[in-house]
Coordinates of C-alpha atoms and ligand atoms in Angstrom, one line a residue:
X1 CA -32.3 86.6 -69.4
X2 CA -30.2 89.9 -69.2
X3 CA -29.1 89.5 -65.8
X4 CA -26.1 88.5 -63.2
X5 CA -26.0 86.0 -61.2
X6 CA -23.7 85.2 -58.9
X7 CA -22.1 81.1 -58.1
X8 CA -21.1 81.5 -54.7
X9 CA -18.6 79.0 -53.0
X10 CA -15.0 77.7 -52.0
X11 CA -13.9 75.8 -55.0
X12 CA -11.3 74.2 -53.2
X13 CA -10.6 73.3 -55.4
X14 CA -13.0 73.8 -58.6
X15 CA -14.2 70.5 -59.6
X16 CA -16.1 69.2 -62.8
X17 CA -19.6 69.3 -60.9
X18 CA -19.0 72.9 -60.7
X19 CA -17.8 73.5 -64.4
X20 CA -20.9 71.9 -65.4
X21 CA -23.5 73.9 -63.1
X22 CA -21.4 77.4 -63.7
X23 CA -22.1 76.3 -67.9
X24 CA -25.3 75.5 -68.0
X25 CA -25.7 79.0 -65.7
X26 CA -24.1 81.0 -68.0
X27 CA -26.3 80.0 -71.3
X28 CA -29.3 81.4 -68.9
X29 CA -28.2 84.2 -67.8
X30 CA -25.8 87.4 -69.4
X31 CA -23.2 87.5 -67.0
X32 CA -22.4 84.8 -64.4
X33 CA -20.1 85.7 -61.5
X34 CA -18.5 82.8 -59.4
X35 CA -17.7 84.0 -56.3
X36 CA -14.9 82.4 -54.1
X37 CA -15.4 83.2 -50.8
X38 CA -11.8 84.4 -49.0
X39 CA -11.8 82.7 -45.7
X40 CA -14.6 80.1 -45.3
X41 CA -15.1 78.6 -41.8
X42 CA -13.3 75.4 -42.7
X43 CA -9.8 75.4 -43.6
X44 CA -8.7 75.4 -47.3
X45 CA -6.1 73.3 -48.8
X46 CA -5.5 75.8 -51.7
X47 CA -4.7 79.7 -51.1
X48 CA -7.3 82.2 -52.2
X49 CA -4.6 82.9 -54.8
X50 CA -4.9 79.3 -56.2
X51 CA -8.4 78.6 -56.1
X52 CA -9.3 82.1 -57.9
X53 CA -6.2 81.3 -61.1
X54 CA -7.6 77.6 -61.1
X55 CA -10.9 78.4 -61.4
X56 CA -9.8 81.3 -64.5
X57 CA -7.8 78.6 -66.2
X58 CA -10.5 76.4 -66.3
X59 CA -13.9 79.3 -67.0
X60 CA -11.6 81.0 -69.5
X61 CA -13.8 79.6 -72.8
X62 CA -16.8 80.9 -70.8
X63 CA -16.7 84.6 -72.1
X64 CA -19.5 85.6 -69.8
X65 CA -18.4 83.9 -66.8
X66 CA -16.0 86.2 -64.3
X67 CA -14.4 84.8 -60.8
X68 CA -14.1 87.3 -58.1
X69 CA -13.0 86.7 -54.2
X70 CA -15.5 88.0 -51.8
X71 CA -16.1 88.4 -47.6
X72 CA -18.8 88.8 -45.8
X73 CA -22.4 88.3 -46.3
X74 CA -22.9 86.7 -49.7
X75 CA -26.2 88.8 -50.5
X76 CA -24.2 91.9 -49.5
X77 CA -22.0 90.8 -52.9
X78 CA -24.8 90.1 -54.5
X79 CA -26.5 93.7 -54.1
X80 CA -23.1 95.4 -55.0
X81 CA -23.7 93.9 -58.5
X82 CA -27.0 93.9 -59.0
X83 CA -26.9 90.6 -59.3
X84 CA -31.2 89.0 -58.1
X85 CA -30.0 85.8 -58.8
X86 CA -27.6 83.1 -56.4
X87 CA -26.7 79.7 -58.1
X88 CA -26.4 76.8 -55.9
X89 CA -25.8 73.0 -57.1
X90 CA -27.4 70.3 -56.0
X91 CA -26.4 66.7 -55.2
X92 CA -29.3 63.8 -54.6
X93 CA -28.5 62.9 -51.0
X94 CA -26.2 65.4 -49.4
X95 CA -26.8 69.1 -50.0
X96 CA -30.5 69.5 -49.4
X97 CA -30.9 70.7 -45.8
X98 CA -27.9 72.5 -45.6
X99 CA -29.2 74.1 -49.1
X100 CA -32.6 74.6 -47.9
X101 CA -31.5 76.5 -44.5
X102 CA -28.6 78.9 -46.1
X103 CA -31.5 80.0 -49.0
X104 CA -33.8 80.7 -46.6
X105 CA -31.7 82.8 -44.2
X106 CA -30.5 84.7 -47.3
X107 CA -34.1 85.6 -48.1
X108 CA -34.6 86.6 -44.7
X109 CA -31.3 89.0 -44.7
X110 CA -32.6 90.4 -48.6
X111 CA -36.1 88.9 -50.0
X112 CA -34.9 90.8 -53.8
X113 CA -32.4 87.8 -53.7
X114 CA -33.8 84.6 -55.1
X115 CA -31.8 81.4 -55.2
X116 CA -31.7 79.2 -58.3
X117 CA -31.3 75.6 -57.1
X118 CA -29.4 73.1 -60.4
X119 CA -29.4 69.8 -60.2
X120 CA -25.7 68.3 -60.5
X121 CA -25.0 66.2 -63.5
X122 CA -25.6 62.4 -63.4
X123 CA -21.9 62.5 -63.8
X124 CA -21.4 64.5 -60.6
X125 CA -23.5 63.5 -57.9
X126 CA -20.8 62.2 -55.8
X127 CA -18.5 64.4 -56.5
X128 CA -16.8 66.7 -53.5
X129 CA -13.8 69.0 -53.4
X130 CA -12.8 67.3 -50.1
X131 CA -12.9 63.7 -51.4
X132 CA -10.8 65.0 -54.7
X133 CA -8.2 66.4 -52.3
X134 CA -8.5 63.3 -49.8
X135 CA -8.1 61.0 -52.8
X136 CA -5.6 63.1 -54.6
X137 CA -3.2 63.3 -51.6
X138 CA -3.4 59.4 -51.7
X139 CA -2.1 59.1 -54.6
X140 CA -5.2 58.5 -56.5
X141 CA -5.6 59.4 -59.8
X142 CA -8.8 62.1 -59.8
X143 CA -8.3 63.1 -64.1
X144 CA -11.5 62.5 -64.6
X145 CA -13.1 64.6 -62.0
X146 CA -11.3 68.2 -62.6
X147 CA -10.4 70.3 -65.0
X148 CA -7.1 69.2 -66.2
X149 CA -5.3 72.6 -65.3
X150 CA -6.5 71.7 -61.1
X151 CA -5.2 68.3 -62.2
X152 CA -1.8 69.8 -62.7
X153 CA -1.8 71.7 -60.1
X154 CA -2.6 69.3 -57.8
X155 CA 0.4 66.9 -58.5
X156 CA 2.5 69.8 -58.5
X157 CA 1.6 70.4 -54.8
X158 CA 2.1 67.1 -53.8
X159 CA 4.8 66.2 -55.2
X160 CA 6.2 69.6 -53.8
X161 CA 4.3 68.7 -50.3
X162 CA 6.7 65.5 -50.3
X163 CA 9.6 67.0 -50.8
Ligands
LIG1 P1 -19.5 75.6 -50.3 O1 -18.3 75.5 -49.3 O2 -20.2 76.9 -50.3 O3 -20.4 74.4 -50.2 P2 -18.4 74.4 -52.7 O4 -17.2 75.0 -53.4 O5 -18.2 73.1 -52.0 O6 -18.7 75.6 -51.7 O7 -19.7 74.3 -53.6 C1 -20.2 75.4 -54.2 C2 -21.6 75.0 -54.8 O8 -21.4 74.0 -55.7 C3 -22.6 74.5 -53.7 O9 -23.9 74.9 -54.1 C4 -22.4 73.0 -53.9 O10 -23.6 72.3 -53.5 C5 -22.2 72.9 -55.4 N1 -21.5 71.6 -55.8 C6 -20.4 71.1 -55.1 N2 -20.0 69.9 -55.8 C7 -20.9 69.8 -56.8 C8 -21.1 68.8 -57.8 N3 -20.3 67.7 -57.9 N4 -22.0 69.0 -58.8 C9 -22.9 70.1 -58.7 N5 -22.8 71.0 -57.7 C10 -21.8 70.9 -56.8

């Protein structure tokens, strides 16, 4: 399909479960934006800075994939690019109703903007941002669950946290 759509979220930081929905986006659509949203309600662990290079490092084989930061109303972004499409992903037990009620507030605020709902990889189901950063700032070893770039990064920060 020749259009853009846009994968909104924090990516705090980006995980595998997102490199796998934001691929299989982008062989459906021509362009794929992933959109990291500046200053989300919660608090972030990683600057705006840091989750928009980490998320570059790890796209950058994805030609048609670009990461931009964004405020405000995400179907606001979304008609600035002419972009029809959101991406969401989808985990088995915990993202439905909070899924369900955000898509159908954003068709209420623009009905031209559909969301496009991908189920997360087998591989992915239970994974979060917040328990790679829980686990990772226990010591844990989370390799297999990020791109190996936010791997880095993330024992760089620790071991710079500690001393
Ligand atoms: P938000 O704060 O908007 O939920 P996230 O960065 O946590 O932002 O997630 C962005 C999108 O990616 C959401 O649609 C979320 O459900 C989805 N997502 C998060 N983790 C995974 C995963 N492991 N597999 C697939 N999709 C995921």
């Amino acid at each position: 399909m020749s259009q853009t759509a846009i994968y909104p979220g924090t990516f705090d930081p980006i995980t595998l479960g997102h490199v796998d929905i934001v691929t299989r986006a982008s062989r459906l659509y021509s362009r794929v934006i992933l959109a990291i949203v500046r200053s989300p309600n919660k608090q972030t662990y990683l600057t705006l800075d840091e989750r928009i290079d980490l998320a570059q490092a790890s796209l950058a084989h994805l030609k048609n994939v670009e990461i931009e930061p964004f405020d405000g109303l995400i179907v606001n972004f979304a008609q600035q690019h002419q972009a029809p499409v959101l991406i969401r992903g989808l985990r088995a037990t915990s993202d439905f109703e909070y899924e369900f009620m955000m898509s159908q507030m954003n068709k209420m605020l623009n009905p031209q903007i559909e969301t496009m709902f991908m189920m997360a990889g087998l591989d992915y189901q239970f994974l979060s941002s917040s328990l790679v950063k829980e686990v990772s700032s226990l010591g844990g070893d989370v390799s297999r669950l990020v791109p190996s770039e936010v791997f880095r990064h993330l024992e760089f920060k620790l071991n710079n946290l500690e001393d």
